[in-house]
Amino acid sequence: METQEKLSSTATVTIEITDANDNSPVFDQEAYSISVDETALPGDPIATITASDADTGSYGTKGIVYQLIGLGTEKFNVNKKSGVITVAPCELPGAQHCLDYETKSVYYLNYKATDDNGNGHSTVVQLKITLNDNNDNPPIFEADNYKALIDEGSSKFEPPLQVHATDGNFTSTTMVEITVLDVNNNHPVFGQEEYVVSVPEDTKIGTSIEKVVAEDADSGINAELVYRIEKGAFDDFTIDNKSGIVMVSSKLDYDLRNSYSINIIAVDGGMSAFKSSSPSNLKIFRAILLEKNYGINVLSGTPALTGTTTLNVRVLNTNDKIPFFAPSTQRAEVKEDAAVGDVVHTLVAKDLDVDDIQALNFAASEPITAVDKNGKEVMDDLSFKVHIKISDVNDNAPQFSQKEHVVNIVESIPLSPPAPILQLRAHDADTTSHLTYSIIAGNEGDVFSLDPSTGIMYPRVSLQNRKPKYSLKVQVSDGVHTDTAAVYVIVQAINQNQPVFVKPSSHNATVYVEELVLVARDHGSQTWHEGIQFLTIVIKDIDDNLPRYTSTDPYVFHVKENLPASTRIGVNVNARTGEFVAQLVATDKDADVNGSLSYTIITSHLYRGGANFSSGSVVPQPFAISESGKLTTATLVAEYNQERFKLEIVAKEKAPPYREATAYVNDRHVPARDRPSDAIDFDDSRYFESVRLSVRLPQRSLRRVCHRECCGKWNLL
């Protein structure tokens, strides 16, 4: 219904907000560490650990449920609502303690809190539970029975023996065996310091000669003795190690060794003390161990000890050796002229059983034997010989086997080495004679030699051109007696020399020009010899020819002005000294030095302005010539323009009698414009040609080529 007046009414509305589980439980710490004694009983509280939750109701702190998670949670319980952690009941019923520090001392667990009565959000933290060790176990020995050793006479253990232990509440027992050791502190002692025994040398091997005994005041192994020979037995005696009986071990010989001083030692058994333990030495103690640390030490025994005695053995000599001759072979010598009763030899025999050789008796029998002092004869199996040599006496003279010798030898018998001529032989009835040979006569000039021992004769010098016969007297001697013989040596000449040229004296004489072979032969009857020599005949040259120039006419040379110095036609007026002008040639038919020539300018005449007479000899010489005939300028020639020279040149032999030939040379200076148009130009300034010695005249010998400028033709002259 609608009215104009607005009416209202008031009511109260309550809105309730329902809590949602949107928060998780929160612990005060991220991890917890608690401890508990290992002797805690089941149900004993250990700790209380709780968490908080911002939500309300069962979603909040009131609805949190606690839980232990991990290995070892069976040892502990937790109240789900209060968070109180307690010791869990033991796994084994009736056990006094449920926790054991010695088994496991620390537990690492997870502690969980879940809201909404265990159905909501959860939070987990780490929980470390450490067990505290408590004295809840008795001591335990490492062994059920312990043993210790102590030397006799000791007042304490070294180090001290501690075998009891305690932890304050609990005790334990064990068995300790203590062995009292015998200390090896006594040396073995022999019953006698020295033993003396006599033994015949023929005692058999293995025979007992003495027993030595020693005692030791120690007990057990320390008193067990071993006997040993230290020195002096020389392997002839041995001892039993246990009984001390001394026995013969090898054949005794009085003559080699008649006494022994044997050192014998007794060694006890001092070794490790364990071996000397016996039940009577053991005392068993029960000890209560009051301390945790204890130790037991075992001591060792002392080294072995020795005792010493001396056994003197005297070997008794027995007559067990047979006499023998020494040496077994004896030699004697007697001269052949010895008289009856002369002493020939004194026999020597020995017996090792006696000291004096006088105790032996000798008797002569067949064969000779020796007997000892008891009349015992030397055994037949002993070889004994006496060699008696009868010495020869030099009572015989030597004799040549031949009293006369004739020997024929040739005069060319060799000397190096010397050839034997003959051997003399002689004999002597005496066996000890030493024969010596010698030449005593006829050996004039010592032509022959005779070996004194062998009797062989040799030539000493050449027998050529010597005597044809020698008569020699030779002798043989034994030092006392002599004998002589004759030796005739006939020397035969033989044809053994070649003819020798006396003239010419040289081996190859040079006389003239031919070569000849000269032969000379002798007229030997048995054989002939010949000699050969070469003869060369040479024809010697004598100086019998005069020097001659190749031309008998005067030589004419033109010197042109304004021409180069090398122009072959002449010499430039401006030429310097030493310029070539011409070559002069002269010959000598003689050979070698007889045909050698030298050239000399005698005079140089000057003709001025075409004059026919000389104005005199020019000094110094304007020209020079060598020994070979080469003409050259000696001064400048420009000043002699339009002038002529006439030279006198001599070709002279170089050896005596110095024959010579003269040539004249005309030299004219010609200007170039005044030179004749038909002048002949030679191709060369000098020419050479060889001519046979046997050429027949007339004979054309020279071929020269010249050139005429006017006509341009070559002409043969």
XYZ file of C-alpha atoms in Angstrom:
717
model
C 0.000 0.000 0.000
C 1.235 3.338 -0.810
C 0.928 6.330 1.433
C 2.376 9.718 1.297
C 4.142 9.398 4.608
C 7.313 7.375 4.618
C 7.423 4.898 7.432
C 10.492 2.815 8.676
C 11.307 -0.086 10.953
C 14.667 -1.126 12.596
C 16.099 -4.649 13.054
C 19.555 -6.016 14.291
C 21.529 -8.312 11.946
C 24.495 -10.384 13.352
C 27.130 -11.630 10.820
C 29.420 -14.416 12.082
C 32.786 -14.974 10.231
C 33.794 -18.652 10.141
C 37.584 -19.314 10.677
C 39.353 -21.130 7.853
C 42.469 -23.302 8.395
C 44.883 -21.096 6.544
C 47.886 -21.174 8.961
C 50.408 -23.935 9.745
C 51.821 -24.715 13.182
C 54.943 -22.731 14.082
C 57.845 -23.931 16.377
C 59.970 -21.559 18.380
C 63.202 -23.077 16.905
C 64.139 -24.526 13.582
C 65.887 -27.507 15.313
C 65.981 -28.915 18.849
C 68.740 -30.761 20.750
C 68.043 -32.526 24.032
C 69.938 -35.051 26.181
C 68.994 -37.894 28.479
C 70.960 -40.255 30.739
C 71.394 -43.747 29.420
C 70.062 -45.003 32.785
C 66.683 -43.176 32.449
C 63.750 -45.458 33.172
C 60.745 -46.010 30.913
C 58.282 -43.115 31.244
C 60.892 -40.660 32.498
C 60.253 -37.308 30.770
C 63.028 -36.000 28.569
C 61.661 -32.682 27.248
C 58.455 -30.856 26.184
C 58.357 -29.313 22.726
C 55.216 -27.452 21.510
C 54.157 -25.319 18.552
C 51.531 -22.556 18.065
C 48.925 -21.909 15.321
C 47.258 -18.542 14.525
C 44.006 -20.205 13.605
C 41.261 -20.871 16.136
C 39.547 -23.894 17.345
C 40.733 -27.163 16.076
C 42.552 -25.289 13.346
C 44.601 -23.505 15.956
C 46.920 -24.460 18.808
C 44.285 -26.557 20.510
C 44.003 -28.840 17.536
C 47.790 -29.536 17.142
C 48.870 -33.209 17.317
C 52.640 -34.110 17.867
C 54.546 -37.096 16.364
C 58.171 -38.506 16.326
C 59.511 -39.713 12.985
C 62.807 -41.461 12.144
C 65.181 -44.371 13.004
C 65.170 -45.040 16.756
C 61.705 -43.587 17.547
C 60.894 -46.856 19.279
C 63.175 -45.750 22.126
C 61.011 -42.689 22.849
C 57.296 -41.713 23.253
C 55.596 -38.300 22.783
C 52.222 -37.125 24.154
C 50.209 -36.128 21.096
C 48.518 -33.162 22.781
C 51.015 -31.945 25.358
C 54.253 -32.571 23.365
C 55.955 -34.242 26.362
C 58.726 -36.642 25.215
C 59.452 -39.644 27.509
C 61.576 -42.820 27.510
C 59.722 -45.698 25.884
C 59.366 -49.077 27.584
C 62.224 -51.568 26.960
C 62.006 -53.908 24.030
C 63.023 -56.858 26.211
C 60.741 -57.316 29.219
C 62.640 -57.197 32.519
C 65.590 -55.245 31.155
C 66.981 -52.814 33.660
C 67.782 -50.069 31.152
C 66.231 -49.362 27.787
C 68.890 -46.920 26.549
C 72.610 -47.847 26.148
C 75.278 -45.237 25.516
C 77.795 -47.917 24.459
C 75.378 -49.212 21.800
C 74.184 -45.876 20.380
C 74.912 -42.503 21.866
C 72.991 -40.110 19.535
C 69.581 -40.279 17.816
C 68.646 -37.973 14.943
C 64.796 -37.730 14.634
C 62.133 -35.509 13.020
C 59.504 -33.848 15.271
C 56.141 -33.167 13.520
C 53.222 -30.885 14.518
C 49.859 -31.156 12.615
C 46.763 -28.914 13.259
C 43.094 -29.825 12.852
C 43.656 -32.775 15.196
C 46.213 -34.274 12.933
C 44.341 -33.712 9.688
C 45.432 -30.213 8.742
C 48.639 -28.429 8.029
C 51.981 -29.891 9.305
C 55.364 -28.482 10.280
C 58.497 -30.648 10.835
C 61.699 -29.716 12.729
C 64.888 -31.725 13.458
C 65.341 -33.266 16.889
C 68.731 -34.517 18.202
C 68.606 -36.711 21.319
C 72.016 -37.341 22.947
C 72.531 -40.071 25.566
C 74.687 -39.254 28.569
C 77.165 -42.022 29.478
C 76.625 -43.454 32.916
C 78.685 -45.991 34.911
C 76.451 -48.900 34.217
C 79.005 -51.560 33.005
C 81.706 -53.501 34.924
C 85.394 -53.567 33.593
C 86.180 -56.293 31.047
C 89.636 -57.913 30.781
C 91.100 -58.397 27.306
C 92.115 -61.948 28.182
C 90.951 -64.493 30.683
C 94.497 -65.284 31.776
C 97.687 -63.110 31.879
C 101.302 -64.274 32.203
C 104.354 -62.330 33.373
C 108.034 -63.254 33.802
C 110.566 -62.114 36.365
C 114.198 -63.099 36.772
C 115.357 -64.874 39.813
C 116.807 -62.532 42.389
C 114.725 -59.581 41.191
C 112.748 -57.670 43.846
C 110.285 -55.980 41.504
C 108.894 -56.069 38.046
C 110.569 -53.832 35.547
C 108.435 -51.987 34.568
C 105.995 -52.406 37.478
C 103.278 -55.006 36.929
C 99.745 -53.584 37.327
C 96.913 -56.060 36.815
C 93.964 -54.531 38.758
C 91.264 -52.041 37.640
C 88.001 -50.463 39.016
C 85.361 -48.003 37.868
C 84.150 -47.139 41.368
C 81.053 -49.268 41.404
C 81.748 -52.418 39.475
C 84.621 -54.943 39.733
C 86.020 -57.827 37.652
C 88.628 -60.534 38.188
C 91.224 -62.344 35.967
C 94.082 -64.872 36.318
C 97.755 -63.713 36.205
C 100.577 -66.295 35.875
C 103.982 -65.021 36.992
C 106.988 -67.127 35.905
C 110.215 -66.766 37.844
C 113.083 -67.143 35.284
C 116.419 -68.755 35.822
C 119.112 -66.213 34.869
C 122.110 -67.632 32.987
C 124.647 -66.166 35.382
C 126.936 -69.141 35.920
C 129.764 -70.219 33.594
C 130.340 -73.896 32.860
C 133.253 -75.223 34.927
C 135.397 -78.221 33.911
C 136.393 -80.758 36.529
C 140.071 -80.161 35.608
C 141.820 -77.107 34.279
C 144.143 -79.367 32.272
C 143.899 -82.937 31.032
C 146.998 -84.958 30.069
C 146.920 -88.164 28.064
C 149.477 -90.285 26.155
C 148.474 -92.024 22.937
C 150.532 -94.488 20.845
C 150.942 -93.320 17.275
C 149.392 -96.540 15.963
C 146.094 -95.938 17.807
C 143.186 -96.749 15.534
C 140.859 -94.061 14.241
C 137.728 -93.735 16.415
C 139.464 -94.788 19.627
C 138.417 -92.762 22.698
C 141.397 -91.227 24.482
C 139.757 -88.997 27.146
C 136.438 -87.668 28.450
C 136.143 -84.091 29.644
C 133.255 -83.061 31.915
C 131.978 -79.598 32.887
C 129.106 -78.495 35.168
C 126.834 -75.427 35.193
C 125.126 -74.141 38.380
C 122.182 -72.801 36.387
C 119.093 -74.852 35.720
C 117.102 -75.888 32.729
C 118.486 -75.080 29.321
C 121.013 -72.742 30.901
C 122.676 -75.817 32.375
C 122.647 -77.844 29.154
C 126.239 -77.950 27.835
C 127.728 -78.467 24.370
C 131.424 -79.405 23.979
C 133.555 -78.157 21.128
C 137.266 -78.229 20.174
C 138.360 -74.660 19.662
C 141.906 -75.184 18.321
C 145.018 -77.358 18.506
C 143.611 -80.678 17.225
C 144.779 -80.224 13.595
C 141.872 -82.437 12.507
C 143.572 -85.440 14.158
C 141.088 -85.511 17.084
C 137.355 -84.903 17.442
C 134.967 -84.550 20.414
C 131.403 -85.693 20.989
C 129.367 -82.522 21.529
C 127.113 -84.042 24.190
C 129.311 -86.454 26.125
C 132.689 -84.668 25.913
C 134.490 -87.839 24.754
C 137.631 -87.077 22.699
C 138.471 -89.565 19.921
C 141.198 -90.087 17.306
C 139.929 -88.911 13.912
C 142.953 -89.489 11.645
C 146.147 -91.538 11.515
C 148.694 -90.254 14.022
C 152.340 -89.936 13.063
C 154.953 -89.342 15.705
C 157.453 -88.169 13.104
C 155.115 -85.472 11.815
C 153.687 -84.277 15.184
C 154.348 -85.838 18.557
C 152.348 -83.542 20.861
C 149.075 -81.624 20.829
C 147.692 -78.872 23.061
C 143.952 -78.909 22.412
C 141.674 -76.126 23.685
C 138.186 -77.427 24.510
C 135.237 -75.202 25.408
C 131.849 -75.992 26.982
C 128.946 -73.737 25.945
C 125.751 -73.570 28.020
C 122.253 -73.079 26.589
C 121.638 -69.481 27.677
C 118.840 -68.364 25.365
C 115.235 -67.044 25.638
C 113.836 -67.366 29.172
C 110.581 -68.907 27.941
C 112.367 -72.186 27.350
C 113.476 -72.437 30.974
C 109.991 -72.180 32.474
C 108.665 -75.121 34.437
C 105.430 -75.637 36.450
C 107.356 -75.531 39.717
C 108.423 -71.962 38.951
C 104.907 -70.684 38.405
C 102.926 -68.819 41.019
C 99.368 -67.847 40.195
C 97.996 -64.603 41.518
C 94.483 -63.246 41.466
C 94.423 -59.507 41.208
C 91.584 -57.054 41.405
C 91.966 -54.492 38.669
C 91.567 -51.079 40.203
C 92.670 -48.998 37.223
C 91.789 -49.077 33.578
C 95.394 -48.879 32.225
C 97.786 -51.715 33.024
C 100.667 -53.579 31.283
C 102.643 -56.823 31.533
C 106.254 -57.104 30.197
C 108.179 -60.258 29.300
C 111.975 -60.275 29.865
C 114.496 -62.235 27.771
C 117.320 -64.527 28.971
C 121.062 -63.711 28.974
C 123.581 -64.831 26.281
C 125.295 -68.220 26.439
C 128.371 -68.567 28.675
C 131.447 -70.767 28.137
C 134.098 -72.617 30.094
C 137.543 -73.663 28.823
C 140.016 -76.450 29.490
C 143.173 -77.793 27.822
C 143.806 -81.365 26.715
C 147.511 -82.148 26.263
C 148.073 -85.228 24.111
C 151.513 -86.816 23.871
C 151.989 -89.188 20.938
C 154.145 -92.209 21.738
C 156.552 -93.362 19.052
C 156.340 -96.962 17.845
C 158.700 -98.803 15.509
C 156.327 -98.732 12.595
C 158.600 -97.197 9.971
C 160.979 -99.159 7.834
C 164.401 -97.700 7.069
C 164.916 -96.314 3.582
C 167.743 -95.027 1.505
C 167.716 -91.320 0.793
C 167.699 -90.614 -2.016
C 166.277 -93.814 -3.440
C 168.808 -93.635 -6.256
C 172.383 -92.828 -5.261
C 175.264 -92.203 -7.572
C 178.982 -92.712 -7.115
C 181.992 -92.227 -9.324
C 185.419 -93.861 -9.272
C 188.345 -93.408 -11.587
C 189.430 -96.328 -13.707
C 192.880 -96.272 -12.147
C 191.589 -96.316 -8.534
C 193.479 -98.624 -6.157
C 191.945 -101.474 -4.228
C 190.492 -100.206 -0.935
C 189.745 -96.670 -2.092
C 186.391 -95.327 -0.849
C 183.884 -95.299 -3.698
C 180.719 -93.981 -1.954
C 179.097 -93.647 1.466
C 175.483 -94.842 1.449
C 172.830 -92.755 3.205
C 169.726 -94.347 4.776
C 167.070 -93.059 7.180
C 164.554 -94.443 9.684
C 161.829 -92.110 10.916
C 161.561 -94.086 14.141
C 165.095 -93.152 15.230
C 166.792 -89.817 15.612
C 170.370 -90.975 15.072
C 171.476 -92.581 11.818
C 174.097 -94.466 13.809
C 171.307 -96.769 14.941
C 171.185 -98.244 11.438
C 173.444 -101.108 10.407
C 174.467 -101.582 6.771
C 175.427 -104.902 5.200
C 176.639 -105.705 1.711
C 174.760 -108.381 -0.155
C 173.489 -109.063 -3.593
C 171.824 -106.696 -4.100
C 173.047 -104.148 -1.560
C 170.549 -103.731 1.276
C 170.227 -101.876 4.568
C 168.984 -103.148 7.941
C 167.685 -101.196 10.922
C 168.963 -101.318 14.501
C 166.939 -104.446 15.133
C 168.479 -106.174 12.131
C 165.345 -105.751 10.059
C 166.179 -105.785 6.386
C 164.834 -103.206 3.954
C 161.684 -104.492 2.251
C 162.046 -105.664 -1.305
C 159.211 -103.430 -2.487
C 161.354 -100.376 -1.820
C 163.282 -99.547 -4.953
C 166.874 -98.586 -4.299
C 169.701 -98.276 -6.793
C 173.343 -97.316 -6.587
C 174.888 -96.200 -9.840
C 178.676 -96.431 -9.767
C 180.324 -94.707 -12.678
C 183.893 -95.542 -13.601
C 185.562 -92.274 -14.636
C 187.766 -92.320 -17.680
C 191.387 -91.194 -17.321
C 193.065 -89.382 -20.210
C 195.713 -91.969 -20.915
C 195.272 -92.338 -24.704
C 196.399 -90.021 -27.505
C 193.971 -88.987 -30.277
C 194.616 -90.360 -33.777
C 193.621 -89.044 -37.202
C 191.563 -91.524 -39.150
C 193.609 -90.532 -42.249
C 197.162 -89.277 -42.150
C 197.191 -87.612 -45.568
C 194.525 -85.736 -47.532
C 194.655 -84.462 -51.124
C 191.952 -81.954 -52.040
C 191.276 -80.358 -55.437
C 189.315 -77.096 -55.411
C 188.631 -74.367 -57.960
C 190.000 -70.906 -57.452
C 186.438 -69.482 -57.484
C 185.311 -71.448 -54.434
C 182.605 -69.374 -52.608
C 183.592 -67.269 -49.618
C 180.208 -65.956 -48.388
C 179.127 -68.250 -47.005
C 182.405 -70.142 -47.159
C 182.247 -73.532 -48.861
C 183.732 -76.449 -46.844
C 186.905 -77.929 -48.357
C 187.127 -81.092 -46.228
C 186.428 -82.366 -42.719
C 189.200 -83.911 -40.665
C 188.243 -86.814 -38.435
C 190.060 -88.242 -35.421
C 189.176 -90.576 -32.544
C 190.333 -90.980 -28.958
C 189.967 -94.139 -26.876
C 189.293 -91.984 -23.829
C 185.566 -91.254 -23.486
C 185.896 -87.848 -21.860
C 188.418 -86.381 -24.259
C 187.524 -83.159 -26.052
C 189.357 -82.934 -29.365
C 190.572 -79.642 -30.852
C 191.746 -79.203 -34.481
C 194.233 -76.608 -35.759
C 196.560 -75.776 -38.701
C 200.119 -75.636 -37.446
C 202.083 -75.152 -40.706
C 201.801 -74.260 -44.419
C 198.921 -71.780 -44.151
C 200.783 -68.834 -45.656
C 198.743 -65.639 -45.636
C 196.034 -67.343 -43.551
C 194.362 -68.537 -46.739
C 192.484 -71.343 -44.947
C 190.632 -71.646 -41.639
C 189.941 -74.798 -39.617
C 187.004 -75.091 -37.217
C 188.567 -76.260 -33.906
C 185.516 -78.315 -32.888
C 184.217 -79.870 -36.110
C 187.516 -80.130 -38.034
C 185.950 -78.566 -41.160
C 188.340 -76.530 -43.336
C 187.130 -73.399 -45.174
C 188.745 -70.805 -47.472
C 189.314 -67.474 -45.735
C 190.266 -65.333 -48.759
C 189.847 -65.512 -52.533
C 192.156 -68.043 -54.195
C 192.247 -66.304 -57.557
C 195.715 -65.337 -58.764
C 197.288 -67.195 -55.844
C 199.441 -70.287 -55.476
C 198.168 -73.374 -57.297
C 199.108 -75.741 -54.420
C 199.261 -75.599 -50.625
C 200.844 -78.136 -48.252
C 199.281 -77.871 -44.801
C 200.112 -79.606 -41.545
C 197.166 -80.074 -39.194
C 197.001 -81.210 -35.580
C 194.396 -82.727 -33.238
C 194.752 -82.452 -29.440
C 192.830 -83.763 -26.412
C 194.522 -81.236 -24.152
C 197.384 -83.538 -23.255
C 198.173 -85.714 -26.252
C 198.372 -84.719 -29.952
C 198.499 -86.213 -33.456
C 199.299 -84.642 -36.861
C 198.302 -85.158 -40.507
C 199.118 -83.613 -43.924
C 196.629 -81.847 -46.180
C 197.494 -80.973 -49.808
C 195.206 -78.431 -51.443
C 195.410 -78.098 -55.242
C 193.804 -74.953 -56.655
C 192.535 -75.236 -60.230
C 192.263 -72.086 -62.346
C 189.043 -71.694 -64.340
C 188.100 -69.362 -67.234
C 185.765 -67.017 -65.421
C 186.861 -63.491 -66.489
C 185.447 -61.558 -69.434
C 187.691 -59.558 -71.792
C 187.890 -55.899 -70.842
C 188.327 -53.089 -73.387
C 191.324 -50.969 -72.641
C 190.700 -48.438 -75.378
C 188.426 -46.600 -75.464
C 188.502 -46.581 -71.682
C 184.898 -45.510 -71.090
C 182.110 -48.042 -71.187
C 180.375 -46.211 -74.067
C 182.990 -44.073 -75.877
C 181.839 -41.212 -78.134
C 184.056 -40.573 -81.160
C 182.048 -39.760 -84.307
C 178.586 -40.019 -85.825
C 177.838 -43.734 -86.269
C 176.841 -46.265 -83.574
C 178.866 -49.495 -83.562
C 178.776 -52.644 -81.399
C 182.249 -53.935 -80.474
C 182.696 -57.572 -79.400
C 185.848 -58.993 -77.771
C 186.160 -62.781 -77.198
C 188.881 -64.735 -75.402
C 190.251 -68.180 -76.331
C 189.434 -70.111 -73.165
C 190.044 -73.847 -73.503
C 187.189 -75.009 -71.313
C 184.805 -72.157 -71.894
C 185.120 -68.784 -73.505
C 183.791 -65.370 -72.538
C 183.100 -62.294 -74.531
C 182.615 -58.596 -73.772
C 180.360 -56.140 -75.619
C 180.733 -52.368 -75.814
C 178.853 -49.703 -77.788
C 180.823 -47.123 -79.809
C 179.101 -43.925 -80.972
C 180.943 -41.881 -83.671
C 179.972 -38.190 -83.882
C 181.292 -35.811 -86.623
C 182.433 -32.628 -84.892
C 181.838 -29.290 -86.667
C 184.774 -26.942 -87.267
C 184.497 -23.224 -88.052
C 185.275 -23.246 -91.783
C 182.529 -20.934 -93.172
C 182.256 -17.132 -93.228
C 179.146 -15.235 -92.256
C 177.192 -13.992 -95.292
C 174.342 -11.530 -95.686
C 171.400 -12.742 -97.707
C 172.004 -9.886 -100.189
C 175.293 -8.603 -101.554
C 173.746 -5.245 -102.558
C 173.443 -2.402 -100.084
C 170.222 -2.346 -98.088
C 168.064 0.695 -98.840
C 165.294 1.851 -96.523
C 163.130 4.981 -96.900
C 161.915 6.853 -93.891
C 158.716 8.743 -94.737
C 157.549 11.742 -92.852
C 154.081 12.048 -91.401
C 153.552 8.287 -91.372
C 152.493 6.403 -88.255
C 155.314 4.788 -86.379
C 153.802 1.352 -87.035
C 153.865 1.761 -90.822
C 155.833 -1.069 -92.353
C 157.417 1.016 -95.171
C 159.551 3.227 -92.998
C 159.858 5.270 -89.862
C 157.830 8.363 -89.098
C 159.986 11.442 -88.791
C 158.271 12.058 -85.499
C 159.003 8.545 -84.338
C 160.544 8.172 -80.930
C 163.619 6.143 -80.034
C 163.358 2.376 -80.244
C 161.074 2.367 -83.276
C 161.612 -0.541 -85.672
C 163.396 0.300 -88.959
C 164.501 -2.957 -90.595
C 165.630 -6.556 -89.970
C 169.085 -7.545 -91.232
C 169.752 -11.224 -91.842
C 173.150 -12.901 -92.213
C 173.878 -16.652 -92.201
C 176.773 -18.949 -91.278
C 176.797 -22.543 -92.539
C 178.650 -23.761 -89.480
C 176.645 -25.485 -86.719
C 175.879 -24.629 -83.121
C 178.088 -21.933 -81.607
C 180.242 -21.764 -84.744
C 177.208 -20.519 -86.675
C 175.895 -18.046 -84.064
C 176.191 -14.352 -85.106
C 175.877 -10.934 -83.476
C 175.323 -7.541 -85.199
C 177.133 -4.236 -84.610
C 176.831 -0.759 -86.266
C 180.361 0.358 -87.078
C 179.657 3.840 -88.607
C 176.671 6.061 -89.449
C 177.488 8.580 -92.281
C 175.137 11.513 -92.956
C 174.524 12.824 -96.506
C 172.854 16.236 -96.408
C 170.681 17.786 -99.115
C 171.244 15.023 -101.618
C 175.017 15.400 -101.555
C 177.086 12.538 -102.835
C 179.664 12.889 -100.147
C 179.347 12.299 -96.448
C 179.350 15.123 -94.019
C 180.868 12.805 -91.453
C 179.900 10.172 -88.928
C 176.973 11.115 -86.721
C 177.474 11.044 -82.997
C 175.533 9.916 -81.157
C 174.336 7.111 -83.385
C 170.818 7.820 -84.697
C 170.185 4.054 -85.039
C 170.769 0.932 -82.942
C 170.853 -2.789 -83.785
C 170.322 -5.824 -81.570
C 172.340 -9.063 -81.611
C 169.550 -10.609 -83.647
C 169.865 -7.921 -86.408
C 166.842 -5.796 -85.510
C 167.520 -2.154 -86.587
C 165.713 0.536 -84.563
C 165.899 4.312 -84.053
C 168.218 5.530 -81.332
C 167.319 9.280 -81.505
C 164.533 11.448 -82.887
C 164.783 11.492 -86.709
C 162.587 14.545 -87.442
C 165.646 16.817 -87.534
C 167.140 14.776 -90.373
C 164.343 15.519 -92.870
C 165.412 15.365 -96.569
C 168.674 13.716 -95.490
C 170.227 10.283 -96.064
C 172.231 7.906 -93.860
C 174.626 5.201 -94.846
C 175.192 2.592 -92.108
C 178.051 0.090 -91.955
C 176.824 -3.006 -90.072
C 178.990 -6.033 -89.226
C 177.689 -9.591 -88.575
C 180.306 -11.359 -86.424
C 180.682 -14.947 -85.138
C 180.239 -15.436 -81.407
C 183.042 -18.007 -81.139
C 186.691 -17.948 -82.226
C 188.084 -17.134 -84.727
C 185.261 -14.500 -84.780
C 184.822 -14.259 -88.559
C 182.627 -11.402 -89.787
C 180.707 -9.957 -92.771
C 179.873 -6.290 -93.499
C 176.677 -4.818 -95.009
C 175.787 -1.235 -95.932
C 172.388 0.215 -95.248
C 171.077 3.413 -96.911
C 168.346 5.187 -95.017
C 166.636 8.218 -96.577
C 163.893 10.525 -95.326
C 161.302 11.068 -98.096
C 158.440 13.596 -97.770
C 155.058 12.235 -98.677
C 154.546 14.616 -101.601
C 157.944 13.776 -103.102
C 157.377 10.036 -102.963
C 157.669 8.395 -106.431
C 154.347 7.367 -107.875
C 155.692 4.008 -108.872
C 157.234 3.229 -105.487
C 156.926 -0.364 -104.496
C 155.324 -1.192 -101.143
C 156.340 -4.521 -99.572
C 153.725 -6.381 -97.600
C 156.101 -6.898 -94.703
C 159.232 -5.270 -93.437
C 161.155 -8.584 -93.140
C 160.968 -12.007 -94.714
C 162.365 -15.429 -93.911
C 162.911 -18.446 -96.134
C 164.600 -21.822 -95.609
C 167.052 -23.173 -98.176
C 168.271 -26.752 -98.385
C 172.002 -27.196 -97.960
C 172.285 -29.270 -101.153
C 170.276 -26.895 -103.382
C 171.509 -26.541 -106.943
C 172.061 -23.113 -108.452
C 170.399 -21.225 -109.936
C 167.303 -21.842 -107.856
C 164.470 -19.497 -107.014
C 164.379 -19.315 -103.304
C 162.227 -16.323 -102.356
C 158.640 -15.495 -103.232
C 157.664 -11.998 -102.268
C 154.580 -9.984 -102.984
C 154.734 -6.234 -103.529
C 152.218 -3.626 -104.583
C 152.534 -0.711 -106.987
C 150.259 2.144 -106.037
C 150.124 3.472 -109.577
C 148.528 0.518 -111.198
C 146.980 -1.358 -108.293
C 148.469 -4.671 -109.386
C 150.255 -7.370 -107.467
C 153.596 -8.391 -108.839
C 155.770 -11.398 -108.108
C 159.461 -10.735 -107.670
